[in-house]
PDB file of C-alpha atoms and ligand atoms in Angstrom:
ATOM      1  CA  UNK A   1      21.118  -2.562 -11.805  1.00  0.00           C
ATOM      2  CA  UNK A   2      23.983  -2.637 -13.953  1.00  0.00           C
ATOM      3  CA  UNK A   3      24.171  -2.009 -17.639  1.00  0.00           C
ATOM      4  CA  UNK A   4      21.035  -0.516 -17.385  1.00  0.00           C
ATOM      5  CA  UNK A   5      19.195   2.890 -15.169  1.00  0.00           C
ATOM      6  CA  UNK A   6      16.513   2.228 -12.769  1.00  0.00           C
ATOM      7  CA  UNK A   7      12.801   2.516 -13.236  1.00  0.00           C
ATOM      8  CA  UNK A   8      13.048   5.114 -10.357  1.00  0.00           C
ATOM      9  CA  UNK A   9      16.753   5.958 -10.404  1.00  0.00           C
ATOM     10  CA  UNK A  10      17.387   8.851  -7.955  1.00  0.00           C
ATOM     11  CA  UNK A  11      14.064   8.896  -6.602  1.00  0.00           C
ATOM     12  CA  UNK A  12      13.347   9.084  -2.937  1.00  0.00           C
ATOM     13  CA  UNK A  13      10.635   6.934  -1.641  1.00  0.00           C
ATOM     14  CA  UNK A  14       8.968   6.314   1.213  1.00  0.00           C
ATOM     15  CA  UNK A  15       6.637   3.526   2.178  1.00  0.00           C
ATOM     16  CA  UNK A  16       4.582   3.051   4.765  1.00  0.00           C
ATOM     17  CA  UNK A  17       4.125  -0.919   6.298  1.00  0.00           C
ATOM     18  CA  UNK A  18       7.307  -1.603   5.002  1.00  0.00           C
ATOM     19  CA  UNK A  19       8.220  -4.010   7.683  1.00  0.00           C
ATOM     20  CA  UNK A  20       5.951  -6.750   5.925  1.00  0.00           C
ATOM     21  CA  UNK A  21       4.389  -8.823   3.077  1.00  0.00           C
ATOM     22  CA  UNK A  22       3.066  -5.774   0.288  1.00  0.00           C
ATOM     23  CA  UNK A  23       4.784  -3.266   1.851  1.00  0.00           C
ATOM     24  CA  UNK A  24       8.088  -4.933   2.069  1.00  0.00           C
ATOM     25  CA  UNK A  25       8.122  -6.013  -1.290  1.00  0.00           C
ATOM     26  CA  UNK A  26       7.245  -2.711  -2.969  1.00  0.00           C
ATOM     27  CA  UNK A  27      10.512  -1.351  -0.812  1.00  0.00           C
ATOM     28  CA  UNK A  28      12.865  -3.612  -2.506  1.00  0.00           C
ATOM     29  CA  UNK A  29      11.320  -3.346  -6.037  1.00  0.00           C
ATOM     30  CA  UNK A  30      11.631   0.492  -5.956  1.00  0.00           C
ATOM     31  CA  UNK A  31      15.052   0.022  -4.021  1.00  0.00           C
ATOM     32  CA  UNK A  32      16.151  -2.504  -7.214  1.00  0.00           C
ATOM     33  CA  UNK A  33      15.313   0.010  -9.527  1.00  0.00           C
ATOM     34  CA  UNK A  34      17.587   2.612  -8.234  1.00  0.00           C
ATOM     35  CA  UNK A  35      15.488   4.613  -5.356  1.00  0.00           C
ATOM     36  CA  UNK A  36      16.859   5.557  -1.695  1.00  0.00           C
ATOM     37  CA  UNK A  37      14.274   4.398   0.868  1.00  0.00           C
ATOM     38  CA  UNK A  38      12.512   5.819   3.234  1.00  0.00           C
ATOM     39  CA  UNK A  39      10.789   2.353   5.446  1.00  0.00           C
ATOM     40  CA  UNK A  40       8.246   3.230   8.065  1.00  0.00           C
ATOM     41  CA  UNK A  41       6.111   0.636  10.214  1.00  0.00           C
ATOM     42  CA  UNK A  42       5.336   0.253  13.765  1.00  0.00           C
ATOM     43  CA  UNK A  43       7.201  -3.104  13.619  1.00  0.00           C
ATOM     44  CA  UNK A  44      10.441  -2.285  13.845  1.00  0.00           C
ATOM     45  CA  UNK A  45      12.621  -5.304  14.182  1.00  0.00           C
ATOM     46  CA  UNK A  46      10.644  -6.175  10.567  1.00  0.00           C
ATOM     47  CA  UNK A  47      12.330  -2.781   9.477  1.00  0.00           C
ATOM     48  CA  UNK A  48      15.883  -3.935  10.189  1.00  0.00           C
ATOM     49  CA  UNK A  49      14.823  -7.137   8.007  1.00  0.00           C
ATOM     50  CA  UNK A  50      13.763  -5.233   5.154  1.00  0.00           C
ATOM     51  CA  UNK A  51      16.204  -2.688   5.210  1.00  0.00           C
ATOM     52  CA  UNK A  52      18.911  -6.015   5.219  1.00  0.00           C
ATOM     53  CA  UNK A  53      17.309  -7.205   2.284  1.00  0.00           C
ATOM     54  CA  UNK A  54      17.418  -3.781   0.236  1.00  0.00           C
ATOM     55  CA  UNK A  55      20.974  -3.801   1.301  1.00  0.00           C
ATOM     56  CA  UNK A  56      22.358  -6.660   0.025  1.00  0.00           C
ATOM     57  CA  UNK A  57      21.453  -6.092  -3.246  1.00  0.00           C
ATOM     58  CA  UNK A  58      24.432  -4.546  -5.383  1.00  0.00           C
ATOM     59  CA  UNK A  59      24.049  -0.846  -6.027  1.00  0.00           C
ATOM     60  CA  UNK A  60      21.037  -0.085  -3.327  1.00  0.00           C
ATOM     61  CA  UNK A  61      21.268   3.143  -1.318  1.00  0.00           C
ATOM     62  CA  UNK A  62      20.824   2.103   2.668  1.00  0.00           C
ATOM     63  CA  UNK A  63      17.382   2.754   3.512  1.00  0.00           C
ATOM     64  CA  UNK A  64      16.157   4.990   6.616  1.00  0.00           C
ATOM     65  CA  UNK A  65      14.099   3.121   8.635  1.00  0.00           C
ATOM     66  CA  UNK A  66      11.346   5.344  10.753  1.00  0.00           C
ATOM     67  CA  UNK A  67       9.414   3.242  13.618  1.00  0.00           C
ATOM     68  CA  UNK A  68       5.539   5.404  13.615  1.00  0.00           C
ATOM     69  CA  UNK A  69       2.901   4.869  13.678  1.00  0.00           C
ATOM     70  CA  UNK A  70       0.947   6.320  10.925  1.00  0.00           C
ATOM     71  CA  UNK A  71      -2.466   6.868  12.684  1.00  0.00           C
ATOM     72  CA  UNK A  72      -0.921   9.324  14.953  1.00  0.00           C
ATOM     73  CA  UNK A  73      -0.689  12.954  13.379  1.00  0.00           C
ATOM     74  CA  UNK A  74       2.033  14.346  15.391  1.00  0.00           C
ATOM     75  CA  UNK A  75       4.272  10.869  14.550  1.00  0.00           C
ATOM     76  CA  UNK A  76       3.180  10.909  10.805  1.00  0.00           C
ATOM     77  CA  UNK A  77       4.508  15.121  11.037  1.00  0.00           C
ATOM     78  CA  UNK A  78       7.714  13.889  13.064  1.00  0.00           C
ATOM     79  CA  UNK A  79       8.130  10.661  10.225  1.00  0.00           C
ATOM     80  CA  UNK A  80       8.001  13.452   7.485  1.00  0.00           C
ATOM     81  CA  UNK A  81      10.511  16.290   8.930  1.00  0.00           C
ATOM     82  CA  UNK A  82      12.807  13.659   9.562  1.00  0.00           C
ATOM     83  CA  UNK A  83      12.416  11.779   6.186  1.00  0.00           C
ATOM     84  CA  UNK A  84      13.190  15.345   4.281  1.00  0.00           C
ATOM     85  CA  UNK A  85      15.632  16.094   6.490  1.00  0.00           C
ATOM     86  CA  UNK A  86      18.053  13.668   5.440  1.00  0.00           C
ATOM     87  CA  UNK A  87      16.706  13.418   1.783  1.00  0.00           C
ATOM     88  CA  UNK A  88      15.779  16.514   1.336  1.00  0.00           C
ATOM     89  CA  UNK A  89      12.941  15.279  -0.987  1.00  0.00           C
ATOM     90  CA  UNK A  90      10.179  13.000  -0.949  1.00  0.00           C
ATOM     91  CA  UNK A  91       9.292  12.012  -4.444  1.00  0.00           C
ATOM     92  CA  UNK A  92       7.277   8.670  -4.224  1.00  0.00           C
ATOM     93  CA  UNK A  93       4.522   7.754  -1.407  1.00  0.00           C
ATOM     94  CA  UNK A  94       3.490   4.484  -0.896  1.00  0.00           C
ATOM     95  CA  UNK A  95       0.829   4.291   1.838  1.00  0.00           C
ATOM     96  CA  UNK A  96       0.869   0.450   2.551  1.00  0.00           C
ATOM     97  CA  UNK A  97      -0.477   0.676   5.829  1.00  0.00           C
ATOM     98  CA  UNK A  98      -4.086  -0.803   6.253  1.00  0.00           C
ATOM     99  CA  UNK A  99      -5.770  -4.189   7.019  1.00  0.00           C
ATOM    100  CA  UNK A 100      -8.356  -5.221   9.914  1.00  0.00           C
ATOM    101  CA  UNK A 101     -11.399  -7.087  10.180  1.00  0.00           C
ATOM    102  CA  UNK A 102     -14.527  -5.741  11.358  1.00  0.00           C
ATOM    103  CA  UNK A 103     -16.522  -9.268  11.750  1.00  0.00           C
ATOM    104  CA  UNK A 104     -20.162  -9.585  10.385  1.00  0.00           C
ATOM    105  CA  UNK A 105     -22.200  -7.109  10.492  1.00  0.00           C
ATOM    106  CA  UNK A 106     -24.648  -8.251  13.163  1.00  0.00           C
ATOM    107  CA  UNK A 107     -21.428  -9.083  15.660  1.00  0.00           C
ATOM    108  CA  UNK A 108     -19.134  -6.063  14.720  1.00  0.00           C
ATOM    109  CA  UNK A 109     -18.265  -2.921  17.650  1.00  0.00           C
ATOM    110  CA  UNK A 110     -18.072   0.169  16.855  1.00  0.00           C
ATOM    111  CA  UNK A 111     -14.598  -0.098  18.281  1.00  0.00           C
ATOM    112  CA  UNK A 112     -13.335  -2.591  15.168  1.00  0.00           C
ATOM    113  CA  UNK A 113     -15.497  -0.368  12.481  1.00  0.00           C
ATOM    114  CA  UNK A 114     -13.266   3.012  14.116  1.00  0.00           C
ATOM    115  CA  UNK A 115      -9.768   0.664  14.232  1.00  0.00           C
ATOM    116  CA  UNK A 116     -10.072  -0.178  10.526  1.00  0.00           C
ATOM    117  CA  UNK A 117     -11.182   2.744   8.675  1.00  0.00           C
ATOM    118  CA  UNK A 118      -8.209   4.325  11.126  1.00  0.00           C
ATOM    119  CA  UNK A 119      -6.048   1.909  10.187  1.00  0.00           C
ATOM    120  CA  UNK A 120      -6.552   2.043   6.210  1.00  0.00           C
ATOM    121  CA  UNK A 121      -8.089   6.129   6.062  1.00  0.00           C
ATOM    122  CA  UNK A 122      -6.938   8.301   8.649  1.00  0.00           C
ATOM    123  CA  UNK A 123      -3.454   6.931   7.864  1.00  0.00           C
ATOM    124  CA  UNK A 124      -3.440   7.224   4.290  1.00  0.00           C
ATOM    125  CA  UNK A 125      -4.794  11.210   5.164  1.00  0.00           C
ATOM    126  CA  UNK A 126      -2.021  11.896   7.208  1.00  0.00           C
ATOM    127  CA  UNK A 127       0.827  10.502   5.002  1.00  0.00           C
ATOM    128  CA  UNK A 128      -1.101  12.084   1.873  1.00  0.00           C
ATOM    129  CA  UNK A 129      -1.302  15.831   3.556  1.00  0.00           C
ATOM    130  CA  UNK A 130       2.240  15.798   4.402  1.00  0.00           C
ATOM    131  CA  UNK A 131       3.551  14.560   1.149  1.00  0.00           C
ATOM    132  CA  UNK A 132       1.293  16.767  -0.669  1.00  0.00           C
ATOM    133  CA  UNK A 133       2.543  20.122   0.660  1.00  0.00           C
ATOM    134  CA  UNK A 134       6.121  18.941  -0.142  1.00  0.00           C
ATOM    135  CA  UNK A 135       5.425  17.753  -3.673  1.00  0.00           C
ATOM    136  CA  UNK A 136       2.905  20.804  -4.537  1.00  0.00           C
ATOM    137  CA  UNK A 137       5.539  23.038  -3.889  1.00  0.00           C
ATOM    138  CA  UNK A 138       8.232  20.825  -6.200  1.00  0.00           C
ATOM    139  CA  UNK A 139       5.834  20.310  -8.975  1.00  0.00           C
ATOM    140  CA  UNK A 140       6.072  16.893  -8.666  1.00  0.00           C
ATOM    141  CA  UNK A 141       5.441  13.423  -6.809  1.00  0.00           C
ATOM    142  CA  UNK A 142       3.820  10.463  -6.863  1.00  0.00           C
ATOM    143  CA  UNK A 143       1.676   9.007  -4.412  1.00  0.00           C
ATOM    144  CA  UNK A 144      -0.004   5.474  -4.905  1.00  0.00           C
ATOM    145  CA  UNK A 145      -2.485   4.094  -2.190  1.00  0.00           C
ATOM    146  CA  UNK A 146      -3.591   0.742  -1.178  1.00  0.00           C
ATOM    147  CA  UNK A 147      -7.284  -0.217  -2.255  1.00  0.00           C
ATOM    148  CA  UNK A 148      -8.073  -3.477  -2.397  1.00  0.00           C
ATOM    149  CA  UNK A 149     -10.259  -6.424  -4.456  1.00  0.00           C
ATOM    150  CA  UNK A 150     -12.407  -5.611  -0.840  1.00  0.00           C
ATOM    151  CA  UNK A 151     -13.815  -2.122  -1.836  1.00  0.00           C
ATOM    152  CA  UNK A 152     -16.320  -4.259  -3.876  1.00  0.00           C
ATOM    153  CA  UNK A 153     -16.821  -6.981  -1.265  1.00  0.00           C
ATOM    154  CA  UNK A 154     -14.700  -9.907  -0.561  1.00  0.00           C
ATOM    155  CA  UNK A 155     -16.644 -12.994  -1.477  1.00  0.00           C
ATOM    156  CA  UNK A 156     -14.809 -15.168   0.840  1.00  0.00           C
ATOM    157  CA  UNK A 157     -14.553 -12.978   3.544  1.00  0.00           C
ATOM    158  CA  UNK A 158     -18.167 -12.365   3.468  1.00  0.00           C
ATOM    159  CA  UNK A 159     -19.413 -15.769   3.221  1.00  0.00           C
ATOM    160  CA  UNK A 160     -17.130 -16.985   6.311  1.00  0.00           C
ATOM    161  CA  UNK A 161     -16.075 -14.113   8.485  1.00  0.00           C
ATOM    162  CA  UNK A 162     -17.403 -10.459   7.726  1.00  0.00           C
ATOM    163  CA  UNK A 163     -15.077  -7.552   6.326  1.00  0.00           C
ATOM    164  CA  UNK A 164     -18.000  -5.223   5.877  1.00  0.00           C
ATOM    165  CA  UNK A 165     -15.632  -1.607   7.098  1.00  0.00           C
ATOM    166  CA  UNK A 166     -12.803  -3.085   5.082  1.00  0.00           C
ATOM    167  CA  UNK A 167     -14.766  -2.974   2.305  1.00  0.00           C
ATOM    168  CA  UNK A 168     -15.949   0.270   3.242  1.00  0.00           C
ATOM    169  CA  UNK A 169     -12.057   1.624   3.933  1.00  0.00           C
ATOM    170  CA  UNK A 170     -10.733   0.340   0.733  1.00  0.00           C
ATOM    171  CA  UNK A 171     -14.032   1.765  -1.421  1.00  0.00           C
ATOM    172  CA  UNK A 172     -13.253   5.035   0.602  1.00  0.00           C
ATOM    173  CA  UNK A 173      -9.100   4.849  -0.796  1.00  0.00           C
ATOM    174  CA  UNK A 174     -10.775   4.619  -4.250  1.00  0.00           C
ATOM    175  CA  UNK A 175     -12.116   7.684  -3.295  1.00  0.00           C
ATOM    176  CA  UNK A 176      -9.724   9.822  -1.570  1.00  0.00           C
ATOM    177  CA  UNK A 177      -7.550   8.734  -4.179  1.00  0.00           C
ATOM    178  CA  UNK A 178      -9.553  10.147  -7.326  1.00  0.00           C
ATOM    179  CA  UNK A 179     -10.485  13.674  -4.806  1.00  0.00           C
ATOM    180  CA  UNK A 180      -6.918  14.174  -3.885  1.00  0.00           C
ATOM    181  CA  UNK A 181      -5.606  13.566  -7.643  1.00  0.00           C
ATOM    182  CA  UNK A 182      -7.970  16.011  -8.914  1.00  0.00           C
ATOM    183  CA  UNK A 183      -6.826  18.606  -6.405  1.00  0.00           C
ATOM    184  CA  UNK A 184      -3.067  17.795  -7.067  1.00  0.00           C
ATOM    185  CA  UNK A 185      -2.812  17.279 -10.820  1.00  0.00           C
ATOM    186  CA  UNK A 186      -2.037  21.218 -11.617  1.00  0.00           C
ATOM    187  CA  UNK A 187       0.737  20.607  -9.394  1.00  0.00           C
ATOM    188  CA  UNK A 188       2.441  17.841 -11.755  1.00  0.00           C
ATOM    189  CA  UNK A 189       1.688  15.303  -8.598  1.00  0.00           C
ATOM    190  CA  UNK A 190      -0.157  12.247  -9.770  1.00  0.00           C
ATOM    191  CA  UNK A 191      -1.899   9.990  -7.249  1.00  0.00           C
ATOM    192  CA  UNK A 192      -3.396   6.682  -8.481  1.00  0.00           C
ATOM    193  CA  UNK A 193      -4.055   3.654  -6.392  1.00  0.00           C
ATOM    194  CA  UNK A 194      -4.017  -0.212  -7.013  1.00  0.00           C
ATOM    195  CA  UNK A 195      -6.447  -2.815  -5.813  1.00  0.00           C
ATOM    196  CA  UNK A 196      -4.332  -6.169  -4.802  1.00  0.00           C
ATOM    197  CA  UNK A 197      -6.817  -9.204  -4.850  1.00  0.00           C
ATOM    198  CA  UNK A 198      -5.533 -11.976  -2.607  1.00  0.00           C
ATOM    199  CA  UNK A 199      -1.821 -11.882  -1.949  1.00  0.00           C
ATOM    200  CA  UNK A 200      -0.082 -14.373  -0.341  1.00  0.00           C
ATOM    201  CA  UNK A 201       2.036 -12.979   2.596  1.00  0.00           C
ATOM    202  CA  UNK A 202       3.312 -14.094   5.888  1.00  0.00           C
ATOM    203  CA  UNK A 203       0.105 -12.971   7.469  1.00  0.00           C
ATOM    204  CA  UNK A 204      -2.578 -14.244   4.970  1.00  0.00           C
ATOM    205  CA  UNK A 205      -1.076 -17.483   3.427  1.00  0.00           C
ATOM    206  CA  UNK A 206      -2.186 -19.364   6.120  1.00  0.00           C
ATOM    207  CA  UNK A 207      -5.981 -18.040   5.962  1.00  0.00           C
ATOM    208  CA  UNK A 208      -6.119 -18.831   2.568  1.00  0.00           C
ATOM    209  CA  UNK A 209      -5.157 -22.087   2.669  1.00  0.00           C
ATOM    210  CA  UNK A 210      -7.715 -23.146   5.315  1.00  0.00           C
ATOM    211  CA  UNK A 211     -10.689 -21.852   2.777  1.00  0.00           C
ATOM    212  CA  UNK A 212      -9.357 -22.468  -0.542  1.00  0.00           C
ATOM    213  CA  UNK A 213     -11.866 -25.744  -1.173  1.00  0.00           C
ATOM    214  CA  UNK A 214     -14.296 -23.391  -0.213  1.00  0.00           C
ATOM    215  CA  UNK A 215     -17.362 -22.468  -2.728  1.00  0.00           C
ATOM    216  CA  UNK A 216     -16.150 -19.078  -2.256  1.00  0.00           C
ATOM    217  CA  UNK A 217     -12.353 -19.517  -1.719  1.00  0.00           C
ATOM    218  CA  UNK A 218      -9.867 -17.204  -3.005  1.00  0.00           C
ATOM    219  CA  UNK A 219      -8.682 -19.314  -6.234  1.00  0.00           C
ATOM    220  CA  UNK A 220     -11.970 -20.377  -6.918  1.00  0.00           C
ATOM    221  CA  UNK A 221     -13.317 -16.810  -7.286  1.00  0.00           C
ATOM    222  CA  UNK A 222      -9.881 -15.458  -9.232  1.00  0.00           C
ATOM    223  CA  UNK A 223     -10.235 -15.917 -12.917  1.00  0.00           C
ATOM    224  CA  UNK A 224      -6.313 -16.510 -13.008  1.00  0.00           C
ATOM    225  CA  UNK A 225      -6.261 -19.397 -10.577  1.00  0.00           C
ATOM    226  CA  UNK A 226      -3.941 -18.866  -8.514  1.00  0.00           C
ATOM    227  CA  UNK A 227      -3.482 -16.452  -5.405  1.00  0.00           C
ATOM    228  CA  UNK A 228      -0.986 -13.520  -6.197  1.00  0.00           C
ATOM    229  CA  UNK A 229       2.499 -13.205  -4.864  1.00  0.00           C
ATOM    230  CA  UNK A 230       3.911  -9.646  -2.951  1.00  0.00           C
ATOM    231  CA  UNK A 231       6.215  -8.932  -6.738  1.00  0.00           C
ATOM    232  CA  UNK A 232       2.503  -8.887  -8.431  1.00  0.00           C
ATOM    233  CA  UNK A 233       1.336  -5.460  -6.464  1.00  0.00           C
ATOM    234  CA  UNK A 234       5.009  -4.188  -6.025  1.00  0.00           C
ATOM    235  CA  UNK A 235       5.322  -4.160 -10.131  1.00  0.00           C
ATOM    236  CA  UNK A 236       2.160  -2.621 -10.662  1.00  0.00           C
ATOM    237  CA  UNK A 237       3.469   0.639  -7.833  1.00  0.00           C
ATOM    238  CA  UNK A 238       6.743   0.708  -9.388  1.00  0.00           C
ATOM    239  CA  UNK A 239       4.616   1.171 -12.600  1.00  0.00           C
ATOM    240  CA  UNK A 240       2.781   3.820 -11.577  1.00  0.00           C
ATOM    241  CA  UNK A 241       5.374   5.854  -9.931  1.00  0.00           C
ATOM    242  CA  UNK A 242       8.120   5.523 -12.936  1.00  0.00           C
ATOM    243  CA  UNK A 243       8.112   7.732 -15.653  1.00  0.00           C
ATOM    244  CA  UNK A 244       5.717   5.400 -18.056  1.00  0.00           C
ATOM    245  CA  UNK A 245       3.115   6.142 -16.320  1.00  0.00           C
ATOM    246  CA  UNK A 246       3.455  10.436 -16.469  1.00  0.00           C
ATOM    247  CA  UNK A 247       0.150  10.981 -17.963  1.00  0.00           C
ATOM    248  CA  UNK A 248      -2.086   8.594 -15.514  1.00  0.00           C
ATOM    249  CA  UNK A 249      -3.845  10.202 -12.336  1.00  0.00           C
ATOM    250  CA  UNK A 250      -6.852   9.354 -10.460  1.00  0.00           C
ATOM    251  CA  UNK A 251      -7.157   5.598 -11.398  1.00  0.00           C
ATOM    252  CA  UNK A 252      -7.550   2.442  -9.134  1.00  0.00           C
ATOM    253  CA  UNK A 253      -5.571  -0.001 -10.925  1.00  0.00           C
ATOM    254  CA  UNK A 254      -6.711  -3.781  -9.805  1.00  0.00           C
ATOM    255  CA  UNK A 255      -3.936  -6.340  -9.339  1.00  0.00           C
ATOM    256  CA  UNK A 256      -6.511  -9.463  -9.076  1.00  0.00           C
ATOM    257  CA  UNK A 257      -5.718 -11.978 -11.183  1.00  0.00           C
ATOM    258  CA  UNK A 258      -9.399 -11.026 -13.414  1.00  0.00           C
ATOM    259  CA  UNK A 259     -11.182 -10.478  -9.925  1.00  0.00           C
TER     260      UNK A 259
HETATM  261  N1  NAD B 301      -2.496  -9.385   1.422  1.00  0.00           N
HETATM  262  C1  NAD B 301      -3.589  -9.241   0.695  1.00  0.00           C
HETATM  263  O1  NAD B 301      -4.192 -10.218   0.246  1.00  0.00           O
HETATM  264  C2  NAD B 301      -4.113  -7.867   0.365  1.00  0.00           C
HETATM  265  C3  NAD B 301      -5.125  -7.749  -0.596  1.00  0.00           C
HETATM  266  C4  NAD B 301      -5.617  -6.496  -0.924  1.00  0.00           C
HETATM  267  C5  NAD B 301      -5.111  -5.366  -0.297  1.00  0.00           C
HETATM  268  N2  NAD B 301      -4.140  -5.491   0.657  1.00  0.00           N
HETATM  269  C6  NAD B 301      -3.646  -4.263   1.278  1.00  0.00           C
HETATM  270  O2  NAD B 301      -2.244  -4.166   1.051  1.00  0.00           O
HETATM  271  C7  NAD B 301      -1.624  -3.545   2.169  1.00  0.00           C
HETATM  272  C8  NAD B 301      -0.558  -4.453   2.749  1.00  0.00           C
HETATM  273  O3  NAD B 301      -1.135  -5.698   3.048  1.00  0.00           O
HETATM  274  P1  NAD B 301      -0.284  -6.896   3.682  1.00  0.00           P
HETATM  275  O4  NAD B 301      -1.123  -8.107   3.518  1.00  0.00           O
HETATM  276  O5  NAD B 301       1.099  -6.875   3.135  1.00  0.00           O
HETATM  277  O6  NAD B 301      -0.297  -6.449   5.218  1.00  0.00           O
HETATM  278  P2  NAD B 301       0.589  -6.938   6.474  1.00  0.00           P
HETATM  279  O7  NAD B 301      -0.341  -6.974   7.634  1.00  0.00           O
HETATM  280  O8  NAD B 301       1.368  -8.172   6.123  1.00  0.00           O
HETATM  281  O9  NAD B 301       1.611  -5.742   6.646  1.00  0.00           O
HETATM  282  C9  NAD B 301       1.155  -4.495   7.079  1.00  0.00           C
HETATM  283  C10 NAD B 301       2.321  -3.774   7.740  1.00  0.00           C
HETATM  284  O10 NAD B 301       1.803  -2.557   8.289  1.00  0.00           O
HETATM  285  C11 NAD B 301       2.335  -2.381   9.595  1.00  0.00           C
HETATM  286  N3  NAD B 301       1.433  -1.550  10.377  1.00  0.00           N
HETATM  287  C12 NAD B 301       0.227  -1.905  10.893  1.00  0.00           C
HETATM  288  N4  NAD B 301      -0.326  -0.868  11.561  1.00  0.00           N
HETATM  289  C13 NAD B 301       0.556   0.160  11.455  1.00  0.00           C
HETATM  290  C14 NAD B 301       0.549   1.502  11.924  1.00  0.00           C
HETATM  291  N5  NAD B 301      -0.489   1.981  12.624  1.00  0.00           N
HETATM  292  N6  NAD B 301       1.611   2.291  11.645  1.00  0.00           N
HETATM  293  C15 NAD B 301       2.674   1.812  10.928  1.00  0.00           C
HETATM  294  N7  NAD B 301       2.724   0.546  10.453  1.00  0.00           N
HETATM  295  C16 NAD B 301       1.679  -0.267  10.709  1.00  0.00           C
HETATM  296  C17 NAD B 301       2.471  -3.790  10.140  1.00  0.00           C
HETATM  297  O11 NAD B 301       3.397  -3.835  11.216  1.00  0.00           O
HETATM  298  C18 NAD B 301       2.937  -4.564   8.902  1.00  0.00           C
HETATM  299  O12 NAD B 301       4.345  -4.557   8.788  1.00  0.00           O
HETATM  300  C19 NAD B 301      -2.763  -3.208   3.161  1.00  0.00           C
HETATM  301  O13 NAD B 301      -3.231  -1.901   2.915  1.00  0.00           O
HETATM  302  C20 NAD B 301      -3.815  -4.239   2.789  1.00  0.00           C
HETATM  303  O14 NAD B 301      -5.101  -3.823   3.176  1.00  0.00           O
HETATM  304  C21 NAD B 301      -3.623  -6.718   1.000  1.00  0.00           C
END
């Protein structure tokens, strides 16, 4: 960070499903450009990793690290007070948390269909209404959600293993997204989403690779050629949450390689 200030200098962020892949890598961008951290996952010894990495870069605040889980409304009010109680302020949400797999349509439970709109809705809700009465009341904020390639279909995932309420969870974060931006942009809060296509993380590298001769695999069916890398998405948030990108609300931006 020397010779030059941050993207986000002074900022306070927190990100949810920081322990991981995306979500880890949207920590340390915003951490590299001069914000204090705020790291929340379930997983924690993957917080202690992350919050090692942000560390040892020159210049980075420590980060907090919060073990929650953000499905849970009493954990996602208890992640919150403590957040602003050592901050202070919240002024950049990141809700990383989401994923799942329903299975086709004909196999799927209405168990898996309820764990994955939980996992990538009802968490994104919970984060969003806490952040949102904070930032109303400070005129300002930033809140960027998780949609995905998915909220138009995955090809891949349809042809070979069924993502149908994935699909359905990430269309819905397009949603919520434009609703909650509409309702927050008299309060100087912008909320704006992006929509990763496949991204190569611990968790999904593997996958990939087994389909990628595929008709339908993943490079195949991204204009780019290539699968994207954590940095892609983490850019595009830092983006949207510094101050070039004041006068956008309410948008889905897609980070798909021409998906
Ligand atoms: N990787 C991709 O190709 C891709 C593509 C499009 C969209 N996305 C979206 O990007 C986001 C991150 O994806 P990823 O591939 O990095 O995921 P990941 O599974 O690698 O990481 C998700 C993190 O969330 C944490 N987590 C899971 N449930 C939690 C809970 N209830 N409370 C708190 N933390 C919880 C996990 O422990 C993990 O650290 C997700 O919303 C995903 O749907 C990913």
């Amino acid at each position: 960070m020397a010779g030059r200030p941050g993207r986000v200098a002074g900022k306070v962020a927190l990100v949810t499903g920081a322990a991981a892949g995306i979500g880890r890598a949207i920590a340390r961008r915003l951490a590299e450009e001069g914000a204090s951290l705020v790291i929340v996952d379930i997983d924690e010894q993957g917080l202690v990793e992350t919050g090692r990495l942000i560390g040892a870069a020159d210049g980075n605040a420590p980060s907090q690290a919060i073990t929650a889980d953000v499905t849970d409304e009493s954990a996602v009010k208890a992640l919150f007070a403590a957040a602003l109680g050592q901050h202070g302020r919240i002024d950049i949400l990141v809700n990383d948390v989401g994923g799942g797999t329903s299975g086709r349509i004909w196999e799927a439970t209405a168990e898996d269909w309820d764990h994955v709109i939980r996992l990538n809705l009802r968490s994104a809700f919970l984060c969003t209404r806490e952040a949102a009465a904070h930032m109303r009341a400070h005129r300002s904020g930033r809140i960027i959600n998780l949609s995905s390639g998915a909220r138009e279909g995955t090809p891949w995932a349809a042809y070979y293993s069924g993502n149908s309420a994935y699909s359905a969870a990430k269309a819905g974060i397009h949603g919520f997204t434009r609703g909650v931006a509409l309702e927050l942009a008299e309060y100087g809060v912008t909320v704006n989403a992006v929509a990763p296509g496949p991204i190569e993380t611990e968790r999904t590298g593997p996958g990939f690779r087994k389909i990628e001769h595929l008709e339908y695999g993943p490079i195949r069916a991204t204009p780019l050629r290539r699968i994207g890398v954590p940095d892609d998405v983490a850019n595009a948030v830092l983006y949207l949450a510094s101050d070039e990108a004041n006068y956008i609300t309410g948008t889905t931006l897609p980070v798909a390689g021409g998906r």
